[in-house]
Amino acid sequence: MDPNKFRESREAINRLCDNINLLIDQKALEASKECYEEVNECLDVLRPQAEGKIQKRSVKNLGSKLRVLSTRIKKLKPKKASSKPGKASRILWDEKRVAGLSDPFLKKLLINMGDDQEAQVCFGTSGKGIRPNYQIQFASKEIIAFNGSSHKQNSKLISGDPGKLSPPFSMDVIKKSLGAKGD
């Protein structure tokens, strides 16, 4: 093969190998595989055209480089489904859902609400809805966030982004939910 054409082909394959390295570093499994297949096809075309020791050795080195890339690609893990629930999978809180919370959870929630009859609670919409994080707004307009598992005060409020908080529920709704279970 003409040395100049061989050099151009070899450099093109090296550039593609560099792209694969970047894709691997970005943990892009599918894109890495696609680029790897493309490079492999280019090398298969170049391999029979290599003439002389230098070109054959160069093709052999490119083959070794591809084997290393193949090993790196095999170590990549496929991306998991998004761990962040989309808007469609957020928990929609209503009185029925609140009534479904456990008695111990509701009792501790009422303790955190204190004697403030105007206090309102908003639940976080992520997770499974078993022990949701929540925040209480008191009559004084003070808002305190609580961890749903420990019922201890959180240092940060639940994000005010749309969809991250339920509508507010009054103390009466919480008491009614607890009473509905025969307490």
Coordinates of C-alpha atoms in Angstrom, one line a residue:
M1 CA 0.0 0.0 0.0
D2 CA 1.1 3.5 -0.7
P3 CA 3.0 4.7 2.5
N4 CA 1.1 8.1 2.5
K5 CA -2.3 6.4 2.2
F6 CA -1.3 3.9 4.9
R7 CA -0.2 6.7 7.2
E8 CA -3.5 8.6 6.7
S9 CA -5.5 5.4 7.4
R10 CA -3.4 4.7 10.5
E11 CA -3.8 8.2 11.8
A12 CA -7.6 8.1 11.2
I13 CA -7.7 4.9 13.2
N14 CA -5.6 6.4 16.0
R15 CA -8.0 9.4 16.1
L16 CA -11.0 7.0 16.5
C17 CA -9.1 5.2 19.2
D18 CA -8.6 8.5 21.0
N19 CA -12.4 9.1 20.7
I20 CA -13.1 5.7 22.2
N21 CA -10.8 6.6 25.1
L22 CA -12.8 9.8 25.7
L23 CA -16.1 7.9 25.5
I24 CA -14.8 5.3 28.0
D25 CA -13.7 8.1 30.4
Q26 CA -17.2 9.5 30.1
K27 CA -18.6 6.1 30.8
A28 CA -20.6 6.1 27.6
L29 CA -20.9 2.3 27.0
E30 CA -23.1 2.3 23.9
A31 CA -21.2 5.0 22.1
S32 CA -17.9 3.3 23.0
K33 CA -19.1 0.1 21.5
E34 CA -20.3 1.7 18.3
C35 CA -17.1 3.6 17.8
Y36 CA -15.1 0.4 18.6
E37 CA -17.0 -1.5 15.9
E38 CA -16.3 1.3 13.4
V39 CA -12.5 1.2 14.2
N40 CA -12.5 -2.6 14.0
E41 CA -14.0 -2.4 10.5
C42 CA -11.4 0.2 9.4
L43 CA -8.6 -2.0 10.8
D44 CA -10.0 -5.1 9.0
V45 CA -9.9 -3.1 5.7
L46 CA -6.4 -1.9 6.4
R47 CA -4.9 -5.3 7.6
P48 CA -4.8 -7.1 4.1
Q49 CA -3.4 -3.9 2.4
A50 CA -0.3 -3.7 4.7
E51 CA 2.9 -4.4 2.9
G52 CA 6.3 -4.8 4.4
K53 CA 7.5 -5.2 8.0
I54 CA 6.8 -1.6 9.1
Q55 CA 3.2 -1.5 7.9
K56 CA 2.4 -5.0 9.2
R57 CA 3.9 -4.1 12.6
S58 CA 1.9 -0.9 12.6
V59 CA -1.3 -2.9 12.0
K60 CA -0.4 -5.4 14.7
N61 CA 0.2 -2.5 17.1
L62 CA -3.2 -1.0 16.2
G63 CA -4.8 -4.4 16.9
S64 CA -3.1 -4.5 20.3
K65 CA -4.5 -1.0 21.0
L66 CA -8.0 -2.2 20.1
R67 CA -7.7 -5.2 22.4
V68 CA -6.9 -2.9 25.3
L69 CA -9.8 -0.6 24.4
S70 CA -12.1 -3.7 24.2
T71 CA -11.1 -4.7 27.7
R72 CA -11.8 -1.2 29.0
I73 CA -15.2 -1.2 27.3
K74 CA -16.1 -4.5 28.9
K75 CA -15.4 -3.0 32.3
L76 CA -18.0 -0.3 31.7
K77 CA -21.3 -0.9 33.4
P78 CA -24.6 -0.1 31.6
K79 CA -26.3 3.0 32.9
K80 CA -29.0 2.3 35.4
A81 CA -32.4 3.7 35.0
S82 CA -32.5 7.2 36.5
S83 CA -32.5 7.1 40.3
K84 CA -34.3 10.4 40.3
P85 CA -38.0 9.9 39.9
G86 CA -39.5 11.9 37.1
K87 CA -42.6 14.1 37.6
A88 CA -44.8 11.2 36.7
S89 CA -43.5 9.0 39.5
R90 CA -43.6 11.6 42.2
I91 CA -45.9 10.8 45.2
L92 CA -49.2 12.6 45.0
W93 CA -50.3 13.4 48.5
D94 CA -53.9 13.6 49.5
E95 CA -55.8 12.9 52.7
K96 CA -56.2 9.2 51.9
R97 CA -52.5 8.9 51.4
V98 CA -51.8 10.7 54.6
A99 CA -54.2 8.4 56.4
G100 CA -52.1 5.5 55.0
L101 CA -49.0 6.5 57.0
S102 CA -48.3 4.4 60.1
D103 CA -49.7 5.4 63.5
P104 CA -46.2 5.8 65.1
F105 CA -45.2 8.1 62.2
L106 CA -48.3 10.3 62.6
K107 CA -47.9 10.4 66.4
K108 CA -44.3 11.7 66.1
L109 CA -45.4 14.2 63.4
L110 CA -48.1 15.5 65.8
I111 CA -45.5 15.9 68.5
N112 CA -43.4 17.9 66.2
M113 CA -46.4 20.1 65.3
G114 CA -46.7 20.9 69.0
D115 CA -49.8 22.8 70.3
D116 CA -50.0 25.1 67.3
Q117 CA -53.5 24.5 65.9
E118 CA -52.7 26.5 62.8
A119 CA -49.6 24.5 62.0
Q120 CA -49.5 22.8 58.5
V121 CA -47.3 20.0 57.2
C122 CA -46.1 19.4 53.7
F123 CA -44.6 16.1 52.7
G124 CA -41.7 15.5 50.3
T125 CA -42.8 13.8 47.1
S126 CA -39.8 11.6 46.5
G127 CA -39.1 8.2 47.8
K128 CA -41.7 5.5 48.6
G129 CA -44.0 7.5 50.8
I130 CA -43.6 5.3 53.9
R131 CA -41.5 7.6 56.1
P132 CA -41.5 10.8 54.0
N133 CA -39.4 13.8 55.0
Y134 CA -41.7 16.7 55.9
Q135 CA -41.7 20.3 56.9
I136 CA -44.0 22.1 59.2
Q137 CA -45.1 25.7 58.8
F138 CA -46.2 27.2 62.1
A139 CA -48.7 30.1 62.7
S140 CA -45.6 32.3 63.2
K141 CA -44.7 31.6 59.5
E142 CA -41.6 29.7 60.8
I143 CA -40.9 26.6 58.7
I144 CA -38.9 23.6 60.1
A145 CA -38.0 20.5 58.1
F146 CA -37.8 17.1 59.6
N147 CA -36.3 13.7 58.6
G148 CA -39.1 11.2 58.1
S149 CA -37.2 8.3 59.6
S150 CA -35.9 9.9 62.7
H151 CA -38.3 12.8 63.1
K152 CA -35.3 15.0 63.9
Q153 CA -35.0 18.5 62.6
N154 CA -33.1 18.9 59.3
S155 CA -30.8 21.7 58.7
K156 CA -32.2 22.3 55.2
L157 CA -35.8 22.8 54.0
I158 CA -37.1 20.6 51.3
S159 CA -36.5 22.2 48.0
G160 CA -39.2 24.7 46.9
D161 CA -39.0 23.4 43.4
P162 CA -42.4 22.7 41.9
G163 CA -43.4 19.1 42.6
K164 CA -41.0 18.5 45.5
L165 CA -43.6 19.3 48.2
S166 CA -47.1 18.2 48.8
P167 CA -49.9 20.7 49.4
P168 CA -50.1 21.6 53.1
F169 CA -52.2 19.5 55.5
S170 CA -53.6 20.9 58.7
M171 CA -53.2 19.5 62.1
D172 CA -56.9 18.4 62.0
V173 CA -56.2 16.3 58.9
I174 CA -53.3 14.6 60.7
K175 CA -55.4 14.0 63.8
K176 CA -58.3 12.7 61.7
S177 CA -55.9 10.3 59.8
L178 CA -54.7 9.0 63.1
G179 CA -58.2 8.7 64.5
A180 CA -59.4 6.9 61.3
K181 CA -57.2 3.9 62.3
G182 CA -59.1 3.4 65.5
D183 CA -56.6 5.2 67.8

